[in-house]
Every structure is written in structure tokens, then in C-alpha cells.
Amino acid sequence: MTVQDNPLQNFNISAFQNDLLTWYYTNKRDLPWRQDQDPYKVWVSEIMLQQTKVDTVIPYFNNFIEKFPTVYDLAAAEEQAVLKAWEGLGYYSRARNLQHAVREVVENYGGTVPDDPKQLEGLKGIGSYTKGAILSIAYNQPEPAVDGNVMRVFSRVLNIDDDIALPKTKKLFESVTGEVISHEDPSSFNQAIMDLGATICTPKSPACLVCPVQEHCEAFKLGIEQQLPIKTKAKKNKKMPYAVLLLRNEEGKVAIEQRPEEGLLANLWQFPMVPLQELEMELLENWFYAHYGVRVKLGKKQGEFKHVFSHLTWELGIYPAVLMEQAEQVTSLTFVDEAELGNYPFPVSHQKMMQFL
Ligand code: SF4
């Protein structure tokens, strides 16, 4: 920290709250999870909004709440049905953790989402941000809810140039937000900061000229709003080449398999994928026999595309293949009719491959 040993020195907290809230009351976004302050809906929306844009989340949220309107419905649902409702949204561990935590709420808290910070924090998938969002938005408690958007806004307003990629910087912003948050209306305060970050104080080109808190903003005064926040670059994204097989048996059924229970896209379904990092294409059929216990014949490549995750990129080549002979041993592949593929939750990259079938 530079001059920010006390970033709130000379900062007029009540005038800031007043300007922000006045703007929010007339400009707040009309979002489906804002129709009531049901803590379960706030929770679902906040989990969906992690890593995902509001416009993308809205139809998913509506569909999810229609399917699982209460904690009891979500707790009782099959995991595959929950993943199906999450299909396309990505970061599927969010859905599994949410259901796991909701089951705990039903078992341990009589179906009421806890309003106690310690109890909330003990639930799977609830970190400091989600905890703060539920407590403030649904229970009107003056708890900070700090994510990247909130850090961006406050780094500019208070001219804080600490690296927001570091965990200790998040702590600093939590402490700052904890002091600035309105005690009269903490629910609106946190949502107002979120809206400001999403619609006005945006990452690349903040609309300072129409900003309701411009008068309080140090970065604007100094003309450095584009230079904040400071964020060190994430690690390099690793490239992972794969051959994806659209494999049919003699009845024309298509081979799919379920991904492992842990890790990336856990428990979702996919067409079989052969890692090509250390494998020559000529050996692919042998590799397939060794791993799946079935002999296949590969056709010519039909297409290719990339799918980028936060830490790695799949480079996917798509190949038609036919089943030649099945070995004795049990294979992990399941053969299904093309029309049945819709019953299984697939990650987006594999949904796109269906056009090649
Ligand atoms: S004045 Fe500009 S930089 Fe400052 S909070 Fe508003 S939009 Fe962000």
C-alpha cells in the first residue's frame, strides 16, 4: 500500500453512501433473484454469477428455480438432474457443492438457510463473498461481499494500488467495505456496488462522466481510473490436444462415457477423448484398445475447435469411428441412441460436437 495506510482518511462515508444509494434506488437492475429476498434464491444466483455474466445466468436461474423451487426440492433431486439444469453454465463443481450444502441445510438447519456467518461459512462452496452476499442481501446484515467487481470499484474510488490477485488485498477490501457499508440498508448497498461495477465502473472503459460517486472518486480526480485496479497476470494457460471419437457400434448407437467423480467437469458425460500430448495419431487405435477394451477404426478428421478453461485449453480434433470388435472385458463406454443424448448432462464443448454426428 502506498498512501493508503488508512484509505478512508478524509473520505466522506455518509455522503458516499447517500449518493450511491440514491442512484441505486432509481437505477437498480430488474433481476429475477431480486423479486424477493429469499436467501435460497440469493444463494443460487450468487453461485451462478461466479465466473458467469448476468445475461447468461438469468435463463438458467429461472429454469433452475422452476425445477427446484425450494431447498427441499434441490436436496431431494438426483445429481444428474441438477447437472442437467446446469448444463452449459460451466464450473460444474458449483452445482455439486450447492446441492451438497443445501442437503446440509435441510438436515442440520431445518431447511432454513443460516443467518449466522460461522454456520454459513461451514457449508460447502460458500466462501467469504457468497457468505457476505447472502447475509447482506437476504438478511440485511452489514457484511462485506467482496469480489473482483467490488475491488475494482473501491480500488478506483479510494486509489488503492495493491495487487488484487493477492489474498491479503481481498482482506484489505473486506475491511474497507466493512467500514463503508450502510448500516441502514446493507442489502441495497452491496447490490449497488455490484451494479455500479457491472454497468458504470466497468473494467475497460468506466463511464466516469455519469458515475453517481464521481465526486468521491480519487482515481477520477487523478485521471488514473484506467490504470486501476492493479492485477498481476494469471499463470499461462496450458494447451491440451485431444482426439474426440464419435464412435458408433453396428446398431448406429453412439459411445459416451461419464467423467470421473472428481476434478474438471466431474460426473458430466462426454464422447471418448484421447489425449494426444504424447501419443502419435498412428497409435491411437492401439491406445483406445488398451484403455477401453474395444477395437475401433478411425475415419478422417471432421472438424476441430478449442475450448478455453481458466487454466487450460482443450484443442479438440473430431473423428468419426466405428466399432470393430468388443473385447471381453467391461468397457467404461455406454452406447446410446442419438435421440437419447439430450438426457445426459454434457459440457458445452461436447454439446458442440453433436453437430458432427
Ligand atoms: S468515477 Fe469512474 S472510476 Fe470512479 S467509481 Fe465512478 S466510474 Fe469508477
XYZ file of C-alpha atoms and ligand atoms in Angstrom:
365
model
C 0.000 0.000 0.000
C 1.252 3.487 -0.716
C -0.699 6.405 0.714
C -3.472 4.062 1.797
C -2.297 3.212 5.284
C -5.727 4.450 6.106
C -7.516 4.607 2.771
C -10.613 6.078 4.433
C -8.855 9.108 5.851
C -10.699 12.203 4.561
C -13.318 10.009 2.903
C -16.875 11.146 3.492
C -18.575 7.813 4.125
C -22.122 9.057 4.642
C -22.079 11.294 1.541
C -20.749 8.364 -0.492
C -23.473 6.030 0.835
C -26.093 8.631 0.132
C -25.046 9.266 -3.484
C -24.640 5.571 -4.207
C -27.978 4.538 -2.688
C -29.937 7.394 -4.258
C -28.637 6.281 -7.645
C -29.369 2.632 -6.904
C -32.965 3.156 -5.798
C -33.888 4.579 -9.196
C -31.480 2.663 -11.429
C -31.287 -0.836 -9.986
C -31.325 -3.668 -12.454
C -34.501 -5.688 -12.604
C -33.122 -9.179 -11.943
C -35.240 -12.266 -11.215
C -33.462 -13.020 -7.917
C -34.281 -9.526 -6.719
C -38.035 -10.096 -6.713
C -37.886 -11.198 -3.113
C -35.115 -11.609 -0.584
C -35.423 -15.385 -0.341
C -31.979 -16.482 0.929
C -32.104 -19.699 -1.121
C -32.644 -17.733 -4.354
C -29.948 -15.226 -3.426
C -27.625 -18.144 -2.772
C -28.389 -19.886 -6.089
C -27.982 -16.625 -8.009
C -24.664 -15.780 -6.359
C -23.244 -19.235 -7.063
C -24.350 -18.994 -10.704
C -22.922 -15.483 -11.024
C -19.434 -16.611 -10.005
C -17.420 -16.582 -13.252
C -20.585 -16.071 -15.332
C -22.260 -12.955 -16.740
C -25.695 -11.807 -15.586
C -27.322 -12.147 -19.038
C -26.188 -15.752 -19.267
C -27.319 -16.542 -15.734
C -30.910 -15.194 -15.976
C -32.466 -18.037 -18.064
C -30.505 -20.649 -16.098
C -31.654 -19.159 -12.807
C -35.318 -19.094 -13.891
C -35.180 -22.666 -15.110
C -33.328 -23.858 -12.003
C -35.795 -22.243 -9.607
C -38.711 -23.625 -11.594
C -37.233 -27.126 -11.301
C -36.002 -26.775 -7.715
C -38.122 -24.029 -6.116
C -37.036 -24.736 -2.531
C -34.077 -26.184 -0.652
C -36.154 -29.359 -0.177
C -36.590 -29.846 -3.928
C -32.889 -29.355 -4.605
C -31.855 -31.583 -1.694
C -34.087 -34.410 -2.943
C -33.076 -34.139 -6.617
C -30.826 -36.612 -8.451
C -27.357 -35.150 -9.017
C -27.691 -35.849 -12.754
C -30.850 -33.714 -12.878
C -29.022 -30.860 -11.146
C -26.092 -31.126 -13.558
C -28.547 -31.216 -16.462
C -30.072 -27.940 -15.255
C -26.542 -26.516 -15.003
C -25.521 -27.828 -18.435
C -23.703 -25.124 -20.407
C -23.059 -22.881 -17.431
C -19.610 -24.367 -16.732
C -17.707 -24.789 -13.462
C -19.915 -27.721 -12.578
C -18.411 -28.219 -9.122
C -20.504 -25.153 -8.200
C -23.695 -27.153 -8.804
C -22.483 -30.205 -6.908
C -21.298 -28.136 -3.953
C -24.559 -26.199 -3.920
C -26.607 -29.370 -3.732
C -24.308 -30.826 -1.079
C -24.669 -27.678 1.035
C -28.434 -27.484 0.535
C -28.723 -31.056 1.812
C -26.828 -29.966 4.921
C -29.241 -27.061 5.356
C -32.172 -29.479 5.242
C -30.543 -31.985 7.589
C -28.908 -29.658 10.110
C -30.817 -26.368 9.965
C -34.408 -27.486 9.423
C -34.407 -26.218 5.837
C -33.636 -22.593 6.760
C -30.527 -21.063 5.221
C -28.493 -19.980 8.279
C -28.153 -16.270 9.052
C -25.070 -16.911 11.157
C -21.702 -16.202 9.452
C -19.926 -19.199 11.003
C -22.678 -21.647 10.058
C -22.865 -20.274 6.529
C -19.126 -20.445 6.070
C -19.185 -24.100 7.113
C -21.331 -25.013 4.094
C -19.627 -26.415 1.022
C -18.949 -23.887 -1.733
C -19.681 -20.837 0.427
C -16.648 -18.567 0.667
C -16.393 -15.105 2.126
C -18.042 -13.436 -0.886
C -21.126 -15.680 -1.028
C -21.465 -15.544 2.748
C -21.436 -11.732 2.650
C -23.880 -11.645 -0.261
C -26.421 -13.919 1.475
C -26.123 -12.164 4.852
C -26.394 -8.681 3.401
C -28.852 -9.161 0.536
C -31.216 -11.665 2.157
C -30.748 -10.936 5.870
C -29.853 -7.248 5.717
C -26.708 -7.646 7.824
C -23.856 -5.145 7.258
C -21.433 -7.785 5.944
C -18.988 -7.024 3.122
C -19.333 -9.101 -0.073
C -16.111 -8.532 -1.965
C -15.371 -9.958 -5.391
C -13.352 -8.672 -8.340
C -16.008 -6.090 -9.262
C -16.152 -4.639 -5.783
C -12.348 -4.497 -5.550
C -12.238 -2.679 -8.884
C -14.719 -0.036 -7.748
C -13.068 0.577 -4.377
C -9.534 0.475 -5.757
C -10.565 3.359 -8.003
C -12.692 5.299 -5.528
C -10.001 5.112 -2.841
C -6.954 4.921 -5.124
C -5.712 1.625 -3.676
C -2.963 0.175 -5.851
C -2.386 -3.129 -4.067
C -2.393 -6.203 -6.307
C -5.952 -7.556 -6.262
C -4.687 -11.003 -7.282
C -3.262 -11.424 -3.760
C -5.451 -12.879 -0.980
C -4.266 -10.267 1.528
C -5.580 -7.494 -0.736
C -9.027 -9.049 -0.618
C -8.831 -8.881 3.173
C -7.967 -5.186 2.914
C -11.007 -4.550 0.699
C -13.230 -6.541 3.047
C -12.135 -4.380 5.910
C -12.649 -1.176 3.878
C -16.089 -2.284 2.655
C -16.998 -3.304 6.212
C -16.431 0.300 7.272
C -18.114 1.965 4.315
C -21.225 -0.247 4.106
C -24.531 1.334 5.053
C -25.987 0.052 8.314
C -29.441 1.331 7.382
C -29.645 -0.625 4.134
C -26.707 -3.015 3.734
C -28.684 -5.147 1.275
C -29.044 -2.276 -1.193
C -25.528 -1.004 -0.509
C -23.824 -4.227 -1.602
C -26.120 -4.631 -4.589
C -25.499 -1.002 -5.544
C -21.729 -1.561 -5.595
C -22.275 -4.690 -7.696
C -24.478 -2.737 -10.131
C -22.043 0.153 -10.275
C -19.188 -2.237 -11.114
C -21.283 -4.037 -13.742
C -22.801 -1.042 -15.513
C -20.691 2.089 -14.884
C -17.331 1.371 -13.284
C -16.603 -1.358 -15.843
C -13.126 -2.888 -16.299
C -12.029 -1.290 -19.583
C -13.908 1.943 -20.044
C -15.554 3.258 -16.878
C -18.335 5.779 -17.576
C -16.993 8.327 -15.091
C -18.978 11.200 -16.558
C -22.289 9.677 -15.494
C -20.998 7.999 -12.345
C -23.053 8.747 -9.209
C -19.962 8.621 -6.964
C -17.611 10.540 -9.240
C -17.318 13.320 -6.679
C -15.820 10.831 -4.174
C -13.503 9.077 -6.617
C -9.758 9.596 -6.189
C -8.837 7.771 -9.399
C -11.136 10.063 -11.401
C -9.635 13.161 -9.795
C -6.157 11.957 -10.724
C -7.183 10.687 -14.168
C -5.885 7.186 -13.394
C -9.133 5.192 -13.421
C -7.931 3.132 -16.414
C -4.778 2.138 -14.543
C -6.630 0.620 -11.609
C -7.021 -1.965 -10.257
C -3.541 -3.466 -10.276
C -3.686 -7.149 -11.043
C -0.771 -9.463 -11.781
C -1.260 -11.811 -14.685
C -2.531 -15.306 -14.068
C -0.352 -18.289 -14.936
C -0.020 -19.288 -18.579
C -2.875 -21.281 -19.998
C -1.772 -24.843 -20.820
C -2.681 -26.362 -24.198
C -4.040 -29.934 -24.194
C -4.639 -31.612 -27.592
C -7.239 -34.393 -27.788
C -8.858 -36.577 -30.412
C -12.567 -36.905 -29.718
C -14.171 -40.003 -31.159
C -17.727 -40.033 -32.443
C -17.809 -43.777 -32.183
C -20.750 -45.854 -33.397
C -21.458 -49.537 -32.935
C -23.083 -51.806 -35.502
C -26.560 -50.578 -34.460
C -25.560 -46.966 -35.073
C -25.555 -46.143 -31.363
C -23.033 -43.581 -30.150
C -20.403 -44.153 -27.443
C -20.370 -41.821 -24.442
C -18.742 -42.049 -21.046
C -19.063 -40.351 -17.696
C -16.155 -38.263 -16.475
C -14.590 -39.106 -13.087
C -16.269 -38.070 -9.834
C -13.540 -35.564 -9.020
C -11.813 -32.822 -10.948
C -12.641 -30.866 -14.091
C -16.272 -31.297 -15.266
C -16.711 -34.117 -12.756
C -19.571 -36.565 -13.421
C -20.532 -34.931 -16.707
C -20.820 -37.026 -19.861
C -18.665 -36.800 -22.968
C -17.661 -38.555 -26.151
C -14.471 -40.543 -25.568
C -11.391 -38.312 -25.620
C -7.878 -39.485 -26.388
C -5.058 -37.289 -25.067
C -2.589 -36.571 -27.846
C 0.089 -34.789 -25.827
C 2.421 -37.780 -26.003
C 0.687 -40.024 -28.478
C 1.240 -40.376 -32.236
C -2.015 -40.464 -34.223
C -0.995 -43.831 -35.755
C -1.066 -45.385 -32.307
C -4.453 -44.015 -31.385
C -6.395 -47.187 -32.212
C -3.969 -49.239 -30.074
C -4.262 -46.754 -27.227
C -8.022 -46.970 -27.466
C -7.978 -50.768 -27.272
C -5.634 -50.694 -24.283
C -7.795 -48.184 -22.404
C -11.345 -49.058 -23.390
C -11.062 -52.710 -24.396
C -12.649 -52.138 -27.808
C -11.156 -52.110 -31.274
C -12.136 -49.139 -33.375
C -11.462 -47.870 -36.879
C -10.883 -44.170 -37.199
C -12.161 -42.046 -40.106
C -10.827 -38.714 -41.401
C -10.876 -35.689 -39.131
C -14.270 -33.925 -39.383
C -13.519 -30.728 -37.596
C -11.644 -29.089 -34.786
C -12.132 -26.384 -32.214
C -10.775 -25.055 -28.975
C -12.366 -24.827 -25.582
C -10.718 -22.461 -23.118
C -10.903 -23.048 -19.361
C -9.364 -20.669 -16.839
C -6.134 -22.694 -16.568
C -6.008 -24.812 -19.713
C -7.244 -25.039 -23.284
C -8.588 -28.177 -24.912
C -7.626 -28.416 -28.589
C -10.169 -30.866 -29.892
C -9.964 -32.769 -33.177
C -13.161 -34.636 -34.049
C -13.002 -38.052 -35.666
C -15.749 -40.446 -36.719
C -15.037 -44.019 -35.698
C -16.705 -47.408 -35.966
C -16.591 -50.278 -33.525
C -14.788 -53.270 -34.994
C -14.843 -55.753 -32.194
C -15.510 -55.616 -28.500
C -13.124 -57.254 -26.087
C -14.284 -59.475 -23.269
C -13.533 -57.013 -20.520
C -16.084 -54.483 -19.429
C -15.611 -51.090 -21.018
C -16.475 -47.747 -19.473
C -18.303 -46.746 -22.640
C -22.078 -46.562 -22.844
C -23.751 -46.836 -26.249
C -26.893 -44.760 -26.640
C -29.281 -43.721 -29.413
C -28.544 -40.275 -30.796
C -32.024 -39.172 -29.679
C -31.162 -40.064 -26.061
C -28.086 -37.845 -25.874
C -30.254 -35.000 -24.571
C -30.924 -36.971 -21.373
C -27.307 -36.717 -20.270
C -25.562 -33.581 -18.995
C -22.718 -32.686 -21.373
C -20.191 -29.862 -21.085
C -20.561 -27.161 -23.739
C -17.555 -28.360 -25.772
C -19.136 -31.787 -26.234
C -22.582 -30.389 -26.956
C -20.982 -28.566 -29.879
C -19.663 -31.860 -31.240
C -23.166 -33.224 -31.703
C -23.411 -31.244 -34.955
C -20.813 -33.660 -36.401
C -22.872 -36.762 -35.676
S -15.719 7.977 -11.259
Fe -15.110 6.488 -12.776
S -13.516 5.295 -11.827
Fe -14.536 6.424 -10.205
S -16.050 4.998 -9.424
Fe -17.044 6.237 -10.970
S -16.833 5.091 -12.879
Fe -15.399 4.218 -11.410
